[in-house]
PDB file of C-alpha atoms in Angstrom:
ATOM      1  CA  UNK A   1       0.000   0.000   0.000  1.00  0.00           C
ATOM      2  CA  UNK A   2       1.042   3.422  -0.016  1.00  0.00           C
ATOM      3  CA  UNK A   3       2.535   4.937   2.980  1.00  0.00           C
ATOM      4  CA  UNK A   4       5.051   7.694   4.212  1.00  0.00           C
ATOM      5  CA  UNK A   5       7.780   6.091   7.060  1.00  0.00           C
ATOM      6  CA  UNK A   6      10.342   8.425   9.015  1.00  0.00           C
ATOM      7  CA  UNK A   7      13.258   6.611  10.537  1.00  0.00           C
ATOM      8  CA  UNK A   8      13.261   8.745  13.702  1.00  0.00           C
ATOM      9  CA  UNK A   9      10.469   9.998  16.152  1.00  0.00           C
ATOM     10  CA  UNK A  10      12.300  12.096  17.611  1.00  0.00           C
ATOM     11  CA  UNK A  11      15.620  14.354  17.574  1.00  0.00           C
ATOM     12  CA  UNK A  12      17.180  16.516  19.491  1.00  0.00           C
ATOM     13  CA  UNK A  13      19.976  18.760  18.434  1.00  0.00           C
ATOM     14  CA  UNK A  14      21.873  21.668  20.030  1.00  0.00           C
ATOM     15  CA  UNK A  15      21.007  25.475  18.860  1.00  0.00           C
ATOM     16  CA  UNK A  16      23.566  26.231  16.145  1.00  0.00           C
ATOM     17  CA  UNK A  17      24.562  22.911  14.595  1.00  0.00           C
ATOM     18  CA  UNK A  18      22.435  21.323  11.305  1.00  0.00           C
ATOM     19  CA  UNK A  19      19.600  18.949  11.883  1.00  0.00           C
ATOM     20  CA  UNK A  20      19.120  16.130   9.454  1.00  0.00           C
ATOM     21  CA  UNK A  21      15.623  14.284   9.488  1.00  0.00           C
ATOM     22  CA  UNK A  22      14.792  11.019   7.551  1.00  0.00           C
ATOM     23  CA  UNK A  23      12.048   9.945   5.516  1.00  0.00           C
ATOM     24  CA  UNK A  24      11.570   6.816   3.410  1.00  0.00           C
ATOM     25  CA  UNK A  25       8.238   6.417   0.870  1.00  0.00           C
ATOM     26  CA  UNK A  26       7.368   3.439  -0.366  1.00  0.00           C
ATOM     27  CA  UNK A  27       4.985   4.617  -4.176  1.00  0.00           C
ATOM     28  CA  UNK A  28       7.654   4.796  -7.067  1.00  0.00           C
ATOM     29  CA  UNK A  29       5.154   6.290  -9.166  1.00  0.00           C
ATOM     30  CA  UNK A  30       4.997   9.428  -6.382  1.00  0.00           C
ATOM     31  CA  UNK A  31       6.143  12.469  -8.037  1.00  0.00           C
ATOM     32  CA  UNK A  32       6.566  15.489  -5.462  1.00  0.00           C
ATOM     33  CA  UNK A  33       7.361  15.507  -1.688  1.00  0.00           C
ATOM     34  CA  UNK A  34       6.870  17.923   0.308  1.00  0.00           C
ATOM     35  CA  UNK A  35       8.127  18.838   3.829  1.00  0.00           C
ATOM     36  CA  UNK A  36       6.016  20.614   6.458  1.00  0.00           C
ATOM     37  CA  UNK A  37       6.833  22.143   9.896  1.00  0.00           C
ATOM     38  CA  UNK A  38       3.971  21.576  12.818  1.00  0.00           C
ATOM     39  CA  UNK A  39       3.876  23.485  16.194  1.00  0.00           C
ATOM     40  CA  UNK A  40       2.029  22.665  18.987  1.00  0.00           C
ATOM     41  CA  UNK A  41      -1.645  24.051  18.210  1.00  0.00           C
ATOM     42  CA  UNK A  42      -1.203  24.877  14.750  1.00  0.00           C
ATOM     43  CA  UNK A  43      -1.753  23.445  11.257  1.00  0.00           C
ATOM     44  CA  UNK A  44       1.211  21.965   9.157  1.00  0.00           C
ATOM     45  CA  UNK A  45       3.057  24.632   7.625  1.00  0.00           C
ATOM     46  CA  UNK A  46       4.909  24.570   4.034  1.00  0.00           C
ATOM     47  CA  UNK A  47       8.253  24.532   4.152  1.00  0.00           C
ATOM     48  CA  UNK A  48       9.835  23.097   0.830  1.00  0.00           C
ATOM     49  CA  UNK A  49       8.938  20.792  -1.700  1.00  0.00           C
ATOM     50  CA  UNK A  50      10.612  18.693  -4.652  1.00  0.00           C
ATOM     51  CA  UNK A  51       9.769  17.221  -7.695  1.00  0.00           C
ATOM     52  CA  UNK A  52      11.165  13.519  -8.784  1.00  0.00           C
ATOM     53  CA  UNK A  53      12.813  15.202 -11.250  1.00  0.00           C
ATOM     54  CA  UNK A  54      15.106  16.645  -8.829  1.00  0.00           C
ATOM     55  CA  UNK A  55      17.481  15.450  -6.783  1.00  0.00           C
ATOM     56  CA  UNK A  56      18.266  18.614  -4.239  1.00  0.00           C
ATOM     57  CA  UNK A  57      15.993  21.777  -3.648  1.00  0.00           C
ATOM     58  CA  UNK A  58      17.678  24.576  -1.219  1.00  0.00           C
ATOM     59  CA  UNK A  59      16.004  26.913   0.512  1.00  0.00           C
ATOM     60  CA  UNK A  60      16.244  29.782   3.463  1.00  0.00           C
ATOM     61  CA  UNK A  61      18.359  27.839   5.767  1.00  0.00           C
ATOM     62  CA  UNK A  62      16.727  24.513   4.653  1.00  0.00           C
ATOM     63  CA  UNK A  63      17.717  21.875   1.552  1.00  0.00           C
ATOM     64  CA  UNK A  64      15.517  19.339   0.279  1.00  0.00           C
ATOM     65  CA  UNK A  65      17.470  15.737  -1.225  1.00  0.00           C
ATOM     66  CA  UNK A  66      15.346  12.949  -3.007  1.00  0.00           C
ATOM     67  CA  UNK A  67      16.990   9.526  -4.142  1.00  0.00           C
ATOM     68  CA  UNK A  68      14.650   7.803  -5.922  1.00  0.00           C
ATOM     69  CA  UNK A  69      16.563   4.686  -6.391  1.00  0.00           C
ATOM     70  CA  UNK A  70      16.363   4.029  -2.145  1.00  0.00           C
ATOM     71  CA  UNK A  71      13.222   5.688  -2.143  1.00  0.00           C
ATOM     72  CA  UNK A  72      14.376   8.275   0.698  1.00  0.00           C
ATOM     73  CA  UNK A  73      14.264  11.851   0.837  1.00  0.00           C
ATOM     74  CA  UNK A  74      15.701  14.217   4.137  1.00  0.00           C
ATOM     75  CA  UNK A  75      15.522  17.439   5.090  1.00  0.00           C
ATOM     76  CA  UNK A  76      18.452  19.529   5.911  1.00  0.00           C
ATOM     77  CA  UNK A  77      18.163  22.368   8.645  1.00  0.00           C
ATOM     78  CA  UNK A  78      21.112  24.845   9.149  1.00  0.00           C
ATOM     79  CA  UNK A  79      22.132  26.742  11.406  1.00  0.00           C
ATOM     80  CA  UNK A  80      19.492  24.983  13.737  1.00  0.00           C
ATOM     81  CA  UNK A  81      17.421  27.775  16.056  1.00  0.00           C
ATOM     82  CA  UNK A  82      15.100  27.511  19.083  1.00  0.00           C
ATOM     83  CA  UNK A  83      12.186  28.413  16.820  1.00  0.00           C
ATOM     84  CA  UNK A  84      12.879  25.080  14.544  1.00  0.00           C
ATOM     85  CA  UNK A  85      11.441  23.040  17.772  1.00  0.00           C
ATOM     86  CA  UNK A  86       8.354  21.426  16.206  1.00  0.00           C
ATOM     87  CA  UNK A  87       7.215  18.194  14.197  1.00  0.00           C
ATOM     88  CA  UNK A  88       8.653  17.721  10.934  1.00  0.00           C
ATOM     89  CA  UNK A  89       6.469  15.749   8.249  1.00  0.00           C
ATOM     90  CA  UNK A  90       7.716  14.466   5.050  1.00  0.00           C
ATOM     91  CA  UNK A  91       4.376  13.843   2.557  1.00  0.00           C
ATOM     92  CA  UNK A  92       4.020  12.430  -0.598  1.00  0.00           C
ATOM     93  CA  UNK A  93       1.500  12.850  -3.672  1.00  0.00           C
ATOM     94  CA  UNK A  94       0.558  10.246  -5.853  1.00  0.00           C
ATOM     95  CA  UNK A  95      -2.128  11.084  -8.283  1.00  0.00           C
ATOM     96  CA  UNK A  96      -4.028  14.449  -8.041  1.00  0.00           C
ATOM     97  CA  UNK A  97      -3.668  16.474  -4.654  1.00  0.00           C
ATOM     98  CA  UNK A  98      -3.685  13.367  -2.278  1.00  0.00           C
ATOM     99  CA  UNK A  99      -1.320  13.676   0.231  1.00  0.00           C
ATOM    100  CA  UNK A 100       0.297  11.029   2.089  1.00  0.00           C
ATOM    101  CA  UNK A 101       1.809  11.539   5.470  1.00  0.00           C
ATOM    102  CA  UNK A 102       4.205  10.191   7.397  1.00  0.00           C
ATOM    103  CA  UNK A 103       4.317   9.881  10.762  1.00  0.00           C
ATOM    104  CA  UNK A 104       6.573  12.929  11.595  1.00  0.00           C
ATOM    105  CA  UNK A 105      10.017  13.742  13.530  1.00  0.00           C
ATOM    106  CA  UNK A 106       9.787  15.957  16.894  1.00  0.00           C
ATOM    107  CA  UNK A 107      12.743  18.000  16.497  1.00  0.00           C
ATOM    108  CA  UNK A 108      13.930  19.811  20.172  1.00  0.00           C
ATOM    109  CA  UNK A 109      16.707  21.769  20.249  1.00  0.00           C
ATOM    110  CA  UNK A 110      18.706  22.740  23.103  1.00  0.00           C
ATOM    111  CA  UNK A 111      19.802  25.888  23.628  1.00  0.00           C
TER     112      UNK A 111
ATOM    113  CA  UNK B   1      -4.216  37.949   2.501  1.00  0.00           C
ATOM    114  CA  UNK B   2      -5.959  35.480   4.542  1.00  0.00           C
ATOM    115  CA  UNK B   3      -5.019  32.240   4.755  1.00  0.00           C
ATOM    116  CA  UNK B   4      -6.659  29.212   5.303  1.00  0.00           C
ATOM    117  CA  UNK B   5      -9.208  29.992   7.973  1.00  0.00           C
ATOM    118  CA  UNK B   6     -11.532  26.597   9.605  1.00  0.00           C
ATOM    119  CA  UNK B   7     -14.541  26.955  12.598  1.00  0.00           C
ATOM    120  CA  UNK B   8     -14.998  26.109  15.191  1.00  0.00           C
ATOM    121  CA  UNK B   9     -11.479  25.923  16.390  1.00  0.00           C
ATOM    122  CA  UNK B  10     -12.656  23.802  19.306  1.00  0.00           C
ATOM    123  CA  UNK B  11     -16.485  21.329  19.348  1.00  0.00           C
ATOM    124  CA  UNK B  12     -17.207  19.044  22.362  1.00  0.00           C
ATOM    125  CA  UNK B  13     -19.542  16.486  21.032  1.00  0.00           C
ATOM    126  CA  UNK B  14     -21.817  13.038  22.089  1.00  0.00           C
ATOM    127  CA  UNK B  15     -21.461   9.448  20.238  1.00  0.00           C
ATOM    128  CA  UNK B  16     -24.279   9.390  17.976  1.00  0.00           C
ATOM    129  CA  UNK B  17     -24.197  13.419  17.319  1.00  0.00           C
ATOM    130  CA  UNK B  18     -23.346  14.632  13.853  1.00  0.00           C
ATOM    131  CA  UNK B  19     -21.271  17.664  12.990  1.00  0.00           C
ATOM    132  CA  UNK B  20     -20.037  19.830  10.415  1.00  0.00           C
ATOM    133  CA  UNK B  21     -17.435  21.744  10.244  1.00  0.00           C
ATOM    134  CA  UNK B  22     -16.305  24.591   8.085  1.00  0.00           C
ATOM    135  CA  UNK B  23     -13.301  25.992   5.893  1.00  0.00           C
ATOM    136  CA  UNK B  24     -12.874  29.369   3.959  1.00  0.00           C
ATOM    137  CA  UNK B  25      -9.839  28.300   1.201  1.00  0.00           C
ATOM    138  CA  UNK B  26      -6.614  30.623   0.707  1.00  0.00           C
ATOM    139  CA  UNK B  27      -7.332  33.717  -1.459  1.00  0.00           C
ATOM    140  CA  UNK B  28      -6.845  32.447  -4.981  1.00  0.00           C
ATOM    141  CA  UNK B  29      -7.226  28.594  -4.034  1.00  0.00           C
ATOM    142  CA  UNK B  30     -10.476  26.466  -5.858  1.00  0.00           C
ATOM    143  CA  UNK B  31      -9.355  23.065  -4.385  1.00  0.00           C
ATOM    144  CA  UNK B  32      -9.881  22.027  -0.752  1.00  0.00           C
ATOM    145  CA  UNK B  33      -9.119  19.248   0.880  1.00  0.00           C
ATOM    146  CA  UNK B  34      -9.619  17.672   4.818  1.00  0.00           C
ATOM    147  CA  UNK B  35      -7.615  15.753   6.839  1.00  0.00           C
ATOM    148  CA  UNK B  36      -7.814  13.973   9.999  1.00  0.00           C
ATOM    149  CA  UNK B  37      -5.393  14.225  12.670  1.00  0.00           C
ATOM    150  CA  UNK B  38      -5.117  11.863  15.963  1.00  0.00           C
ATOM    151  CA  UNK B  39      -2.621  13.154  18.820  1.00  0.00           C
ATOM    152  CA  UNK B  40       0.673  12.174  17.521  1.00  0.00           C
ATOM    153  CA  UNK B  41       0.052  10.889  14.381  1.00  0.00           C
ATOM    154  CA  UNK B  42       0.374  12.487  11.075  1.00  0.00           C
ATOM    155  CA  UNK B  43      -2.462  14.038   9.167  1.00  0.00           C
ATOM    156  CA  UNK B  44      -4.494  11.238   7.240  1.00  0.00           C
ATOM    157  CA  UNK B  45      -6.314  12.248   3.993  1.00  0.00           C
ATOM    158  CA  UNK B  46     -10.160  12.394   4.040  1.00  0.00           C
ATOM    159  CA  UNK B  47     -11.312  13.591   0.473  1.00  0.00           C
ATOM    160  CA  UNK B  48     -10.494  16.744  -1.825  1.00  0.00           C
ATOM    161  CA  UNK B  49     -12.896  18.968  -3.870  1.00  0.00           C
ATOM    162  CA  UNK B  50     -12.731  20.766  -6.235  1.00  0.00           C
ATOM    163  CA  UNK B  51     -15.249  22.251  -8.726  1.00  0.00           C
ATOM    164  CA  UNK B  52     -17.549  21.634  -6.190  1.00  0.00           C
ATOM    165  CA  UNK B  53     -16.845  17.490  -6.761  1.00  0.00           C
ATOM    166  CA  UNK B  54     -15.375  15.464  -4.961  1.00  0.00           C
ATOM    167  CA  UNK B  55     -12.567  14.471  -6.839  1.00  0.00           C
ATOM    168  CA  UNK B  56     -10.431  11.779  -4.669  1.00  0.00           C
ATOM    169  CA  UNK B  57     -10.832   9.829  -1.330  1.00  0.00           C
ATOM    170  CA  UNK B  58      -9.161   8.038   1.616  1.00  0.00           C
ATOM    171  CA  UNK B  59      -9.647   5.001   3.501  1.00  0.00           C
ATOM    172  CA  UNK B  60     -12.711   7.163   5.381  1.00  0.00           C
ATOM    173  CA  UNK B  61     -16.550   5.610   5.974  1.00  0.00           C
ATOM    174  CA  UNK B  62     -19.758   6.790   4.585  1.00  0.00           C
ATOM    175  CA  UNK B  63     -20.463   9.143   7.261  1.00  0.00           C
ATOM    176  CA  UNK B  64     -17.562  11.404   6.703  1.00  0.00           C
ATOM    177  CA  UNK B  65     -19.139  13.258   3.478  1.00  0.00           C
ATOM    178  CA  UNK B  66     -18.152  17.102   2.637  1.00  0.00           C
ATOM    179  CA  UNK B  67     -19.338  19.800  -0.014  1.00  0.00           C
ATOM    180  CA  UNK B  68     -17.958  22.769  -1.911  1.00  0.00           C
ATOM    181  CA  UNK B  69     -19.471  25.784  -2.336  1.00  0.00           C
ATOM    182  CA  UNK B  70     -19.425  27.867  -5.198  1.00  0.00           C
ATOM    183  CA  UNK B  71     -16.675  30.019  -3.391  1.00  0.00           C
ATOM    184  CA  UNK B  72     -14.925  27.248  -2.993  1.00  0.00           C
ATOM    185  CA  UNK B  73     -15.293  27.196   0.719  1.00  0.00           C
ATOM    186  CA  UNK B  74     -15.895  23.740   2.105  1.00  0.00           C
ATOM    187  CA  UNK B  75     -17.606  21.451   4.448  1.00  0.00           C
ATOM    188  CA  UNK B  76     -16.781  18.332   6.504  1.00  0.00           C
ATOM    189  CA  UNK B  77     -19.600  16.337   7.899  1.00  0.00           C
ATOM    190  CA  UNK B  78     -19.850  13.588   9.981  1.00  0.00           C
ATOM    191  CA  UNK B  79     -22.529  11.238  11.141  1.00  0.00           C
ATOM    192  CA  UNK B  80     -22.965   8.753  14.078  1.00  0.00           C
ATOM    193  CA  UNK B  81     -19.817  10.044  15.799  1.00  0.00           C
ATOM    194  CA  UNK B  82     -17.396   7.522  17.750  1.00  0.00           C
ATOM    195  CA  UNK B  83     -15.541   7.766  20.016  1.00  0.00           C
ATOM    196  CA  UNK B  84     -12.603   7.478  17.536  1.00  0.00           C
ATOM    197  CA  UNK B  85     -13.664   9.930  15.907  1.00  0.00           C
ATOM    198  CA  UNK B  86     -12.232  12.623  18.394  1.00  0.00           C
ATOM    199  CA  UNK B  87      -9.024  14.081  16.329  1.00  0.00           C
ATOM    200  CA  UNK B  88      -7.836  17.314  15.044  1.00  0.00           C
ATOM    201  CA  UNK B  89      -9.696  18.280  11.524  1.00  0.00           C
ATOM    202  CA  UNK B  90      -7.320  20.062   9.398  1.00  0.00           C
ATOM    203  CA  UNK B  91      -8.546  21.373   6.164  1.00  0.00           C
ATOM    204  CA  UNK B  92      -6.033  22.352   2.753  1.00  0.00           C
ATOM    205  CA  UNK B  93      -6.589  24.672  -0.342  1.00  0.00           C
ATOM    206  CA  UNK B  94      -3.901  24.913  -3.040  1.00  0.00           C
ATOM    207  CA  UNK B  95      -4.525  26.561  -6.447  1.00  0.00           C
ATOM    208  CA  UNK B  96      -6.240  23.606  -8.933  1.00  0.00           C
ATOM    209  CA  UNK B  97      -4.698  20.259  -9.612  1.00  0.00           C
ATOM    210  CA  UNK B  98      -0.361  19.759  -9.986  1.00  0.00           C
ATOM    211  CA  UNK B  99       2.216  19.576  -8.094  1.00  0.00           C
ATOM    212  CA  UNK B 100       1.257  22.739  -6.087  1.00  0.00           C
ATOM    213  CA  UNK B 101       1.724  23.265  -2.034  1.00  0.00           C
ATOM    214  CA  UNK B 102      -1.290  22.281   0.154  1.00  0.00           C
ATOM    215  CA  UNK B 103      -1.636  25.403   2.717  1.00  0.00           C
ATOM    216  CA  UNK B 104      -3.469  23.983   6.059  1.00  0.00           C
ATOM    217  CA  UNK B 105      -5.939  25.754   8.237  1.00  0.00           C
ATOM    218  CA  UNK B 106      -5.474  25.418  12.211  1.00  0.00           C
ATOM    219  CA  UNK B 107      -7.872  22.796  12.720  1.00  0.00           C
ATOM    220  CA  UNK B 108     -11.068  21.806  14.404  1.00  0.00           C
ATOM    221  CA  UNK B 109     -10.021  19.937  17.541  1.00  0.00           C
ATOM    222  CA  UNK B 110     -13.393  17.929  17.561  1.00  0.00           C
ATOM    223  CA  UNK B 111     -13.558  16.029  20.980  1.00  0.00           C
ATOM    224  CA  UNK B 112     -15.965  12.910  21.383  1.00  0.00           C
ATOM    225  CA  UNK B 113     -17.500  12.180  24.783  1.00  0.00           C
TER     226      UNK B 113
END
């Protein structure tokens, strides 16, 4: 079936140094991921996304990678700050707007 | 420019009960779709409209059912709650079909007693 795993529940990492988080999909026919930041309270919020065409996307402070042949794709946080505390999704779409979700990284970091 | 905006933001309800639940899409945005959320899980996908259809769905039962308006602002119903049904409702717009980003609402944290 079609699913969205993340190797780590949670992370912690200390206020300045670059957070790495994990995701592995399982659809080969999937063909954009997206990565979205959750705080407590709130709804997920964008932060990048990739086509399958792509290998890296790079952002404010942020970089996207995708390897399609081990079907994993990470998230790259630099420079990490007190305000990146929050869950970290990775998502999926495979046909139209559906949007599969994994089961998301809780990212702490110490000041 | 508003974003996503959902009500209630909070609904205490009884097994049995039905409720709906509403969502005003992103300026610009004609396709909505809702999600449910359970406490520390990531959002699963209800069903999407858009032209006022409802164009795809998730592993959901008959009594979740929605509408779009002709503004494109959406409801979620559901009938005969459950217990399990008790979850954070997040509802998405994004502009048509594509590989275009989802922008999510706050929620309706719908509690069942």
């Amino acid at each position: 079936g079609e699913s969205v795993g993340l190797h780590l529940p949670t992370l912690s990492v200390q206020e300045g140094d670059n957070s790495i988080i994990n995701c592995a999909y399982s659809n080969s026919a999937s063909d954009y991921f997206i990565w979205y930041k959750q705080e407590s309270g709130k709804g997920p919020q964008f932060i990048i996304d990739i086509r399958s065409n792509m290998d890296k996307r790079q952002g404010q402070r942020v970089t996207v990678l995708l390897n399609k042949t081990v079907k994993h794709l990470s998230l790259q946080i630099a420079a990490t700050q007190p305000g990146d505390s929050a869950v970290y999704f990775c998502a999926e779409k495979t046909s139209y707007d559906k949007v599969i979700f994994g089961p998301g990284t809780s990212l702490s970091v110490i000041p | 420019d508003a974003g996503v905006t959902q009500s209630p933001t909070h609904l205490i309800k009884t097994r049995g009960q039905q409720v709906t639940l509403r969502c005003s899409p992103k300026s610009g945005h004609d396709t909505v779709s809702w999600y449910q959320q359970a406490l520390g899980q990531g959002p699963q996908f209800i069903f999407q409209y858009y032209e006022e259809e409802e164009r795809q769905r998730g592993n959901f039962p008959d009594r979740f059912s929605g509408h779009q308006f002709p503004n494109y602002s959406s409801e979620l119903n559901v009938n005969a709650l459950l217990l399990g049904d008790s979850a954070l409702y997040l509802c998405a717009s994004s502009a048509g079909s594509g590989n275009q980003p989802q922008h999510f609402g706050d929620g309706t944290r719908l509690s069942i007693l």
